[in-house]
PDB file of C-alpha atoms in Angstrom:
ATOM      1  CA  UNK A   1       0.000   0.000   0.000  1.00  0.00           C
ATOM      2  CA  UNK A   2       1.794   3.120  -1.056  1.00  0.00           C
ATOM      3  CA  UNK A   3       0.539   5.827   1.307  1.00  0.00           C
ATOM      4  CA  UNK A   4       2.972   8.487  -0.114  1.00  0.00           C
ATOM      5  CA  UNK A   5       0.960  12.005  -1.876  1.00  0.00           C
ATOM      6  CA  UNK A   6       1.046  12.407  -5.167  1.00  0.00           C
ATOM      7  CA  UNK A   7       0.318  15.774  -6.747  1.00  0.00           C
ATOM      8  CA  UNK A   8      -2.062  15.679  -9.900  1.00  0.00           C
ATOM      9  CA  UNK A   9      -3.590  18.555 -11.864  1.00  0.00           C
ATOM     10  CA  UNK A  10      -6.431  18.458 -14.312  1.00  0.00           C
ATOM     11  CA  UNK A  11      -7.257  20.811 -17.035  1.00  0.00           C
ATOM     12  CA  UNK A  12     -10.631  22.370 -18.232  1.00  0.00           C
ATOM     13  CA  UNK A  13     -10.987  21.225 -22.164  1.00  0.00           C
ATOM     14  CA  UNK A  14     -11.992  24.599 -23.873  1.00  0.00           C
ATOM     15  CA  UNK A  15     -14.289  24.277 -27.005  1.00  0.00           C
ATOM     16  CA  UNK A  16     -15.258  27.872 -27.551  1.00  0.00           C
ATOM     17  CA  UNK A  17     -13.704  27.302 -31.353  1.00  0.00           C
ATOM     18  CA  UNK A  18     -16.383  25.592 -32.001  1.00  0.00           C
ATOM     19  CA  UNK A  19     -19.353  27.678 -33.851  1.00  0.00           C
ATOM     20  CA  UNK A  20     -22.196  25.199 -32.719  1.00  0.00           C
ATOM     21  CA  UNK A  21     -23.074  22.025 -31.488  1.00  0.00           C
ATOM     22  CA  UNK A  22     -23.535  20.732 -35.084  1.00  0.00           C
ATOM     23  CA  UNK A  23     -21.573  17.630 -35.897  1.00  0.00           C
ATOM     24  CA  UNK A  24     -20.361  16.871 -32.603  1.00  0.00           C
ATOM     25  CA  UNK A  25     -22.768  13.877 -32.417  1.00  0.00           C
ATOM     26  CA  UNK A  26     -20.504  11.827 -35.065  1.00  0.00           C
ATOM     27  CA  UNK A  27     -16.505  12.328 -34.085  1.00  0.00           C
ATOM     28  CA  UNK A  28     -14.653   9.937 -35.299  1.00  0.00           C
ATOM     29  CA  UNK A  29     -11.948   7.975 -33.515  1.00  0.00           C
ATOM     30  CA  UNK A  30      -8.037   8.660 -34.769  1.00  0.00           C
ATOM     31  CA  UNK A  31      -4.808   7.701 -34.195  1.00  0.00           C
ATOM     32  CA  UNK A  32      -2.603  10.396 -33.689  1.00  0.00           C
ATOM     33  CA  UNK A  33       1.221  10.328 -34.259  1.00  0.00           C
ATOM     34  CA  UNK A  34       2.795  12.280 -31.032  1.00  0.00           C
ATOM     35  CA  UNK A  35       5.948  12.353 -32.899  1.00  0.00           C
ATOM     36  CA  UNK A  36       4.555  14.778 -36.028  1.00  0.00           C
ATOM     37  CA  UNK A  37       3.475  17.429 -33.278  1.00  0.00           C
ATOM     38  CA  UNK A  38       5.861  20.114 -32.046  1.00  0.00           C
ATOM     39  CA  UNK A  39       5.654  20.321 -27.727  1.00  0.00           C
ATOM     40  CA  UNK A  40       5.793  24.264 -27.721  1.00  0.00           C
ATOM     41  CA  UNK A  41       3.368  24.494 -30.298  1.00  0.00           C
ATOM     42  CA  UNK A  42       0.834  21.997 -29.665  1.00  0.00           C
ATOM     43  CA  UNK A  43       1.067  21.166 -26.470  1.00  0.00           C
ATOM     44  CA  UNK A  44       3.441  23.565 -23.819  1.00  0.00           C
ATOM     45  CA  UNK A  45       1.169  22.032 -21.145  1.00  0.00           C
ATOM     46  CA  UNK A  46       1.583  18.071 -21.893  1.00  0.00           C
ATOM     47  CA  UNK A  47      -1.718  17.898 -23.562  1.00  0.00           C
ATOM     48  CA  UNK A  48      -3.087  18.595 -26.926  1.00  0.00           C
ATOM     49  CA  UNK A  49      -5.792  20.966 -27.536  1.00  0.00           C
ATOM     50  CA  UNK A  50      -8.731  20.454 -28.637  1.00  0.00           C
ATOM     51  CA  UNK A  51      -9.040  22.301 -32.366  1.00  0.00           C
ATOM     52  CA  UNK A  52      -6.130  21.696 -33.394  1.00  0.00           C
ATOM     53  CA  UNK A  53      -6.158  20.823 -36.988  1.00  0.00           C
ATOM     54  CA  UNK A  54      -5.304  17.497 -38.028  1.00  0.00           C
ATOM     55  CA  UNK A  55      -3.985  16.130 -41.602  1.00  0.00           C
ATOM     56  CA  UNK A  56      -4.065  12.231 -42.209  1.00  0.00           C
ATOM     57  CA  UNK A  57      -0.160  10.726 -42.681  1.00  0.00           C
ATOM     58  CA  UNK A  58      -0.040   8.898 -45.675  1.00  0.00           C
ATOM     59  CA  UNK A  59       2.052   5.913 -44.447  1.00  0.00           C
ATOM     60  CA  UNK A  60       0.934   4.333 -41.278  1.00  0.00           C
ATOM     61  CA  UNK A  61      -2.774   5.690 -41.234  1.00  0.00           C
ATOM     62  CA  UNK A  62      -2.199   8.117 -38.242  1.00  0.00           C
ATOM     63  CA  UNK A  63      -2.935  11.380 -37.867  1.00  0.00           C
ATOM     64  CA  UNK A  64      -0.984  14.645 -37.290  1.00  0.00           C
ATOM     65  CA  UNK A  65      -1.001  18.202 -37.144  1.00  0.00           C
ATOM     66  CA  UNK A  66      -2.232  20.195 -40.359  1.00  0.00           C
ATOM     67  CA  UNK A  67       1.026  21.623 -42.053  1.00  0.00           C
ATOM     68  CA  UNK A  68       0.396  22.871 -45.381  1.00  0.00           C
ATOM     69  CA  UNK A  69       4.703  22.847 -45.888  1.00  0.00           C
ATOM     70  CA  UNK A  70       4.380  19.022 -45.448  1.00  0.00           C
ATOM     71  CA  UNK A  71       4.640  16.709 -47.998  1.00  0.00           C
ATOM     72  CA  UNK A  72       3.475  13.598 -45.901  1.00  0.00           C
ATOM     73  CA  UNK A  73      -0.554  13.760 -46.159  1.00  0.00           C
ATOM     74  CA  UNK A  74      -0.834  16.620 -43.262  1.00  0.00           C
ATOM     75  CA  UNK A  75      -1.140  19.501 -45.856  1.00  0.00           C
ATOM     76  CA  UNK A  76      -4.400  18.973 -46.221  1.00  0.00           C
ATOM     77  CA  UNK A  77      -6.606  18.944 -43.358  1.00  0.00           C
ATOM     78  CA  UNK A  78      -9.198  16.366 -42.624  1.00  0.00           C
ATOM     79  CA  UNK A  79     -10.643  17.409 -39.748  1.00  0.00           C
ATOM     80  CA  UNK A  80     -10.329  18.940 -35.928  1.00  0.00           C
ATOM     81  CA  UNK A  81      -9.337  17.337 -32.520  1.00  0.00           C
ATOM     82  CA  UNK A  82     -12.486  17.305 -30.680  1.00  0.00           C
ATOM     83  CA  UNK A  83     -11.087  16.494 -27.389  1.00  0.00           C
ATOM     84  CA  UNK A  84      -7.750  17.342 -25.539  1.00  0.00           C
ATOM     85  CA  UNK A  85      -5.360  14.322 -25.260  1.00  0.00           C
ATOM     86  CA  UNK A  86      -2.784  13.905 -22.667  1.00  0.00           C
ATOM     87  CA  UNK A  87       0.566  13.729 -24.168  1.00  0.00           C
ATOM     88  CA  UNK A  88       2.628  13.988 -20.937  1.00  0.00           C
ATOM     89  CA  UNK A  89       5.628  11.920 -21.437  1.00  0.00           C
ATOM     90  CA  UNK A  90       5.730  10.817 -17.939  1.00  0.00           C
ATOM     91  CA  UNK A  91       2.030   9.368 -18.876  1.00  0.00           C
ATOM     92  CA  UNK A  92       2.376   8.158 -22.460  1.00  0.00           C
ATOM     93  CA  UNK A  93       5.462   5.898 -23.189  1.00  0.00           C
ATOM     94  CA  UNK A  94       4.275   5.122 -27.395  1.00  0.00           C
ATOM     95  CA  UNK A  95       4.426   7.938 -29.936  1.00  0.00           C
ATOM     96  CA  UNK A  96       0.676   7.126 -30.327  1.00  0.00           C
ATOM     97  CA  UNK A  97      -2.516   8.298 -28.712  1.00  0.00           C
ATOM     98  CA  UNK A  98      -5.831   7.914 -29.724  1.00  0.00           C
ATOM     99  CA  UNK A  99      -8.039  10.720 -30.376  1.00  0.00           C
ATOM    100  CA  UNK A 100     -11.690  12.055 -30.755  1.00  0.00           C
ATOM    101  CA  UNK A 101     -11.837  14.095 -34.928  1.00  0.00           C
ATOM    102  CA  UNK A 102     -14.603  16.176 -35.952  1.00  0.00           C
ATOM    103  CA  UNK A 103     -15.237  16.047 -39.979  1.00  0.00           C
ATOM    104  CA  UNK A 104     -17.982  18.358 -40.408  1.00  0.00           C
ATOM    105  CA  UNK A 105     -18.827  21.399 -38.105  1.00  0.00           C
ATOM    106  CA  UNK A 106     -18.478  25.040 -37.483  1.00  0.00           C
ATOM    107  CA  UNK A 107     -15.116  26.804 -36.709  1.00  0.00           C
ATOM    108  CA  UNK A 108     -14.761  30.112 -34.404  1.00  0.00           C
ATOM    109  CA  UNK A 109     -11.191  31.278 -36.392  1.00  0.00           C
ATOM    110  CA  UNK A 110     -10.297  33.735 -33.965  1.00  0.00           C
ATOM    111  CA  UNK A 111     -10.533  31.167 -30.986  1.00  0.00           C
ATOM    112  CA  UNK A 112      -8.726  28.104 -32.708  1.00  0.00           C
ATOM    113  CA  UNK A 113      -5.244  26.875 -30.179  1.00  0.00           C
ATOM    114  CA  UNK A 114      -3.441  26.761 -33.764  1.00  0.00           C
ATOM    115  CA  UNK A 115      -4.177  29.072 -36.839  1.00  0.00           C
ATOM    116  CA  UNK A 116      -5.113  27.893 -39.881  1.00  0.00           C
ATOM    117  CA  UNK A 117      -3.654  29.731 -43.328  1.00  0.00           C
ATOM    118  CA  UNK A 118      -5.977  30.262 -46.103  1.00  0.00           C
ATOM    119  CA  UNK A 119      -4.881  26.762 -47.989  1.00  0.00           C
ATOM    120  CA  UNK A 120      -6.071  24.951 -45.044  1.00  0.00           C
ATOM    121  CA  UNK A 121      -9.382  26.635 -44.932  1.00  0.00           C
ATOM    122  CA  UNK A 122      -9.857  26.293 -48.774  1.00  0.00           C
ATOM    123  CA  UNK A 123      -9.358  23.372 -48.629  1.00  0.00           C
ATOM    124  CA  UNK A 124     -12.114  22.078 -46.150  1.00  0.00           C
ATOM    125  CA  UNK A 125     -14.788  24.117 -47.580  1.00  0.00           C
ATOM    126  CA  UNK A 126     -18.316  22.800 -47.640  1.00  0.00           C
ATOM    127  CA  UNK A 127     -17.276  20.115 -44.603  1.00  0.00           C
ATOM    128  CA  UNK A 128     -15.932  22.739 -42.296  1.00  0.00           C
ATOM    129  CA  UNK A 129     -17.350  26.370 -41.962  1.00  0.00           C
ATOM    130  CA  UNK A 130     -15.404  29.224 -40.399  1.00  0.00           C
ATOM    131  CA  UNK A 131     -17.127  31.772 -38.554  1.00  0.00           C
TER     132      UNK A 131
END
């Protein structure tokens, strides 16, 4: 019995990027490569935000941050991490997580934990709306 404290802290998963509640019935489930995103970027705080855009690599199936420079299937975005992941390398020992995606919903821009250039927003148009 290990009677010792322990100090844990938990974190409040902000969605206020989103526009509306529409398509958050029907995320889909992802892989995501921990290894593709950058730790002062995407997550200073050991956990990955939710909205952050998220472009399918080509080999291996998983998923990583949208990066229209890249040439490995994450220049085009397919969709947006729903819900934050802990990334915490004291708590994850594999380069993968898994992951909640949205495909089809309504973006607040200004409020998104990542920008998104004008490629990335072309790109999506008709399946995701910015507002």
């Amino acid at each position: 019995m290990d009677l010792n404290l322990k100090v844990e802290s938990f974190t409040q998963d902000r969605r206020d990027w989103l526009g509306s509640a529409h398509g958050t019935d029907a995320p889909v489930s992802v892989t995501l490569d921990v290894s593709k995103f950058t730790k002062s970027t995407h997550y200073p705080d050991g956990y990955l935000k939710s909205g952050i855009a998220l472009g399918k690599v080509t080999t291996g199936g998983k998923y990583g941050p949208y990066d229209a420079a890249a040439t490995d299937g994450r220049e085009d975005i397919v969709g947006f991490l729903f819900t934050g992941v802990d990334v915490d390398a004291r708590q994850v020992a594999s380069t993968s997580v898994v992951g909640s995606m949205l495909i089809h919903c309504f973006i607040r821009e200004a409020k998104l934990p990542v920008a998104v250039d004008s490629a990335g927003k072309t790109a999506v148009a008709g399946r995701i709306i910015f507002v």
